[in-house]
Amino acid sequence: MNIILFDSLPSFLKRGDERAEHILNVLHLRKGDHFRGGIINGCALDVTIDEIREEGIYLSAEEGEDLSGLTGLEVILAEVRPISMRRILRELASLGVSKLYLVISDFGEKSYRDASLYKDGEWRKIVLDGAMQAGMTGVMDVELHLALPDLLSSLHHRDRLIFDNVIGKKGLGEIPSLSDNVVIAIGPERGWSARERNSFLENGFSPILLGKRILRTETAAVAATSNTLMKMGLI
């Protein structure tokens, strides 16, 4: 963790809280020490350890600069195996994606939506971990199990890209520029169906190649996001 996030100004962390264990057993902090904290989607904090007792850690904090800024990039992603999705969630959150739309695709496994990752709320913790890894307070928003046609008809982004090795004809470098309001789409392990590809094109998405190699979804998601952010001038 490069920052420890809280819902509000912290005053106490009980023993057993992952953040408390990190403070004591990884950072090896003691009474009087300081660490870098933040309020989720808010300001940075200079946090002081006032007391360490059997029940937990007593804290006080001073507010600092606002670190909540996320990029203007949103991502449409077809649901994939939970083991892969865990990696994707963390990486996209750490890259500063503002919103992730998870859709049920034609060729995707419908049972993925019933995974413990979603039912137990584990995905929220992973997204939070991604933000803490980045040392920022802004946390990516996630919408789960969406129907693609309904989603596409509701979008109002200035620039829309679908990374696809079937209909893509040019690379990202051939696009003159991108605005600060972009949405990109990345397909599932078996790719989008012809129906889905037509739906993207009908809704104003430009097909883009992500090189000549066929990538796993988790690799494509990070590569497409990173390259788009670079094109937007954000990394």
Coordinates of C-alpha atoms in Angstrom, one line a residue:
M1 CA 0.0 0.0 0.0
N2 CA 1.4 3.4 -1.0
I3 CA -1.5 5.1 0.7
I4 CA -4.0 3.8 3.3
L5 CA -7.6 4.9 2.5
F6 CA -10.5 5.5 4.8
D7 CA -14.2 6.4 4.4
S8 CA -13.8 9.4 6.6
L9 CA -11.3 11.0 9.0
P10 CA -9.8 8.1 10.9
S11 CA -9.7 7.9 14.7
F12 CA -9.5 4.1 15.3
L13 CA -8.6 0.9 13.6
K14 CA -9.4 -2.4 15.3
R15 CA -7.1 -5.3 15.4
G16 CA -7.7 -7.6 12.5
D17 CA -8.4 -4.8 10.1
E18 CA -6.1 -5.4 7.1
R19 CA -5.0 -1.8 7.3
A20 CA -4.1 -2.1 11.0
E21 CA -2.1 -5.3 10.4
H22 CA -0.3 -3.5 7.5
I23 CA 0.6 -0.6 9.8
L24 CA 1.9 -2.8 12.6
N25 CA 3.4 -5.8 10.8
V26 CA 4.5 -4.4 7.4
L27 CA 5.3 -0.8 8.1
H28 CA 6.3 -1.6 11.7
L29 CA 5.0 1.8 12.9
R30 CA 4.7 2.6 16.6
K31 CA 3.2 5.4 18.8
G32 CA 4.0 8.8 17.5
D33 CA 4.8 7.6 13.9
H34 CA 3.1 9.1 10.9
F35 CA 1.9 7.4 7.7
R36 CA 0.3 8.6 4.4
G37 CA -3.5 8.2 4.3
G38 CA -6.4 9.5 2.4
I39 CA -10.2 9.8 2.3
I40 CA -11.7 7.7 -0.5
N41 CA -12.4 10.1 -3.4
G42 CA -11.1 13.0 -1.3
C43 CA -8.0 14.5 0.2
A44 CA -4.7 13.1 1.4
L45 CA -4.1 12.7 5.1
D46 CA -1.0 13.0 7.4
V47 CA -2.0 10.3 9.9
T48 CA -0.4 10.1 13.4
I49 CA -0.5 7.0 15.6
D50 CA -1.6 8.3 19.0
E51 CA -2.0 5.0 20.8
I52 CA -1.6 1.3 20.2
R53 CA -3.7 -0.9 22.5
E54 CA -4.9 -4.4 22.6
E55 CA -8.2 -3.5 20.9
G56 CA -6.6 -1.5 18.1
I57 CA -4.9 1.6 16.9
Y58 CA -6.0 5.1 17.9
L59 CA -5.3 7.8 15.2
S60 CA -5.5 11.5 14.4
A61 CA -5.1 13.1 11.0
E62 CA -4.5 16.4 9.2
E63 CA -6.0 17.0 5.8
G64 CA -3.8 17.7 2.8
E65 CA -4.2 18.1 -0.9
D66 CA -7.0 16.6 -3.0
L67 CA -5.8 13.4 -4.7
S68 CA -9.2 12.2 -6.0
G69 CA -8.6 13.0 -9.6
L70 CA -9.2 10.1 -12.0
T71 CA -8.7 10.2 -15.8
G72 CA -11.4 10.8 -18.3
L73 CA -11.1 7.3 -19.6
E74 CA -13.9 4.7 -19.2
V75 CA -13.6 1.0 -20.2
I76 CA -16.2 -1.5 -21.4
L77 CA -15.0 -5.0 -20.7
A78 CA -16.6 -8.3 -21.4
E79 CA -16.7 -10.5 -18.3
V80 CA -14.0 -13.1 -18.1
R81 CA -12.8 -15.8 -15.7
P82 CA -12.7 -14.5 -12.1
I83 CA -9.0 -15.2 -11.8
S84 CA -8.3 -12.9 -14.7
M85 CA -10.9 -10.3 -13.7
R86 CA -9.2 -9.9 -10.3
R87 CA -6.0 -8.9 -12.0
I88 CA -7.8 -6.6 -14.4
L89 CA -9.7 -4.8 -11.7
R90 CA -6.6 -4.0 -9.7
E91 CA -4.6 -2.8 -12.7
L92 CA -7.3 -0.6 -14.3
A93 CA -8.0 0.9 -10.9
S94 CA -4.3 1.7 -10.4
L95 CA -4.1 3.3 -13.8
G96 CA -6.8 5.7 -12.9
V97 CA -9.7 4.5 -15.1
S98 CA -12.7 6.5 -13.9
K99 CA -15.4 3.8 -14.7
L100 CA -15.5 0.2 -15.7
Y101 CA -18.6 -1.3 -17.3
L102 CA -18.7 -5.1 -17.1
V103 CA -20.9 -6.6 -19.8
I104 CA -22.3 -10.1 -20.4
S105 CA -21.1 -11.0 -24.0
D106 CA -22.5 -13.4 -26.5
F107 CA -19.5 -15.8 -26.3
G108 CA -18.8 -15.2 -22.6
E109 CA -19.5 -17.7 -19.9
K110 CA -22.8 -16.6 -18.2
S111 CA -21.9 -18.3 -14.9
Y112 CA -19.1 -15.8 -14.4
R113 CA -21.6 -13.3 -13.0
D114 CA -22.3 -15.8 -10.1
A115 CA -18.7 -16.0 -9.0
S116 CA -17.9 -15.2 -5.3
L117 CA -15.8 -12.3 -6.7
Y118 CA -19.1 -10.4 -7.2
K119 CA -21.5 -12.1 -4.7
D120 CA -19.2 -11.5 -1.8
G121 CA -18.2 -8.0 -2.8
E122 CA -14.6 -9.0 -3.2
W123 CA -14.3 -6.8 -6.3
R124 CA -14.7 -3.7 -4.2
K125 CA -11.7 -4.5 -2.1
I126 CA -9.6 -5.2 -5.2
V127 CA -10.5 -1.9 -6.7
L128 CA -9.6 -0.2 -3.5
D129 CA -6.3 -2.0 -3.4
G130 CA -5.6 -0.7 -6.9
A131 CA -6.1 2.9 -5.8
M132 CA -3.9 2.4 -2.8
Q133 CA -1.2 0.9 -4.9
A134 CA -1.3 4.0 -7.1
G135 CA -1.0 6.3 -4.0
M136 CA -4.2 8.1 -4.9
T137 CA -7.6 8.5 -3.3
G138 CA -9.8 8.4 -6.4
V139 CA -11.4 5.0 -6.7
M140 CA -12.7 3.5 -10.0
D141 CA -16.5 3.1 -10.3
V142 CA -17.7 -0.3 -11.5
E143 CA -21.0 -1.3 -13.0
L144 CA -21.7 -5.0 -13.0
H145 CA -23.4 -7.5 -15.4
L146 CA -24.7 -5.0 -18.0
A147 CA -26.4 -5.8 -21.3
L148 CA -24.3 -4.5 -24.1
P149 CA -27.1 -2.9 -26.3
D150 CA -28.6 -1.0 -23.4
L151 CA -25.1 0.3 -22.4
L152 CA -24.1 1.4 -25.8
S153 CA -27.3 3.4 -26.4
S154 CA -26.7 5.3 -23.2
L155 CA -23.2 6.5 -23.8
H156 CA -22.3 10.1 -24.6
H157 CA -18.5 10.0 -24.9
R158 CA -16.8 12.2 -27.4
D159 CA -14.3 9.5 -28.5
R160 CA -15.2 5.8 -28.7
L161 CA -12.8 3.0 -29.6
I162 CA -13.2 -0.7 -29.8
F163 CA -9.9 -2.7 -29.7
D164 CA -10.5 -5.7 -31.9
N165 CA -8.2 -7.8 -34.1
V166 CA -11.1 -8.7 -36.5
I167 CA -12.5 -5.4 -37.6
G168 CA -9.6 -3.2 -36.5
K169 CA -7.7 -1.8 -39.5
K170 CA -5.4 0.9 -38.0
G171 CA -3.4 1.3 -34.8
L172 CA -4.0 3.9 -32.1
G173 CA -0.9 5.9 -33.4
E174 CA -2.8 6.6 -36.6
I175 CA -5.5 8.6 -34.8
P176 CA -4.6 12.3 -34.8
S177 CA -5.6 12.9 -31.2
L178 CA -8.1 12.0 -28.4
S179 CA -10.2 14.3 -26.2
D180 CA -10.4 14.0 -22.4
N181 CA -13.7 12.1 -22.7
V182 CA -12.9 8.6 -24.0
V183 CA -14.5 5.1 -23.7
I184 CA -12.8 2.0 -25.0
A185 CA -14.1 -1.5 -25.4
I186 CA -12.2 -4.8 -24.9
G187 CA -13.6 -8.2 -25.8
P188 CA -13.9 -11.5 -24.0
E189 CA -11.5 -14.5 -24.3
R190 CA -13.4 -15.7 -27.4
G191 CA -13.9 -12.3 -28.9
W192 CA -17.0 -10.3 -29.7
S193 CA -19.8 -11.8 -31.8
A194 CA -20.6 -10.3 -35.3
R195 CA -23.8 -8.9 -33.8
E196 CA -21.8 -7.2 -31.0
R197 CA -19.3 -5.8 -33.4
N198 CA -22.0 -4.3 -35.6
S199 CA -23.6 -2.8 -32.5
F200 CA -20.4 -1.1 -31.6
L201 CA -20.0 0.3 -35.1
E202 CA -23.6 1.5 -35.2
N203 CA -23.0 3.4 -32.0
G204 CA -20.0 5.3 -33.3
F205 CA -17.1 3.2 -32.1
S206 CA -13.9 3.3 -34.2
P207 CA -12.2 -0.1 -34.6
I208 CA -8.6 -0.1 -33.5
L209 CA -5.8 -2.8 -33.8
L210 CA -3.7 -3.5 -30.7
G211 CA -0.8 -4.9 -32.7
K212 CA -0.7 -8.1 -34.6
R213 CA -0.7 -10.5 -31.7
I214 CA -3.8 -12.1 -30.2
L215 CA -3.6 -11.2 -26.5
R216 CA -5.3 -12.6 -23.5
T217 CA -8.1 -10.3 -22.2
E218 CA -6.2 -9.3 -19.1
T219 CA -3.1 -8.4 -21.2
A220 CA -5.2 -6.5 -23.7
A221 CA -7.1 -4.6 -21.1
V222 CA -3.9 -3.2 -19.5
A223 CA -2.2 -2.6 -22.9
A224 CA -5.2 -0.9 -24.4
T225 CA -5.8 1.3 -21.3
S226 CA -2.1 2.3 -21.0
N227 CA -1.8 3.1 -24.7
T228 CA -5.1 5.1 -24.7
L229 CA -4.0 7.1 -21.6
M230 CA -0.7 7.8 -23.3
K231 CA -2.5 9.1 -26.4
M232 CA -4.6 11.3 -24.1
G233 CA -1.4 12.7 -22.7
L234 CA -2.1 11.4 -19.2
I235 CA 0.9 9.1 -18.8

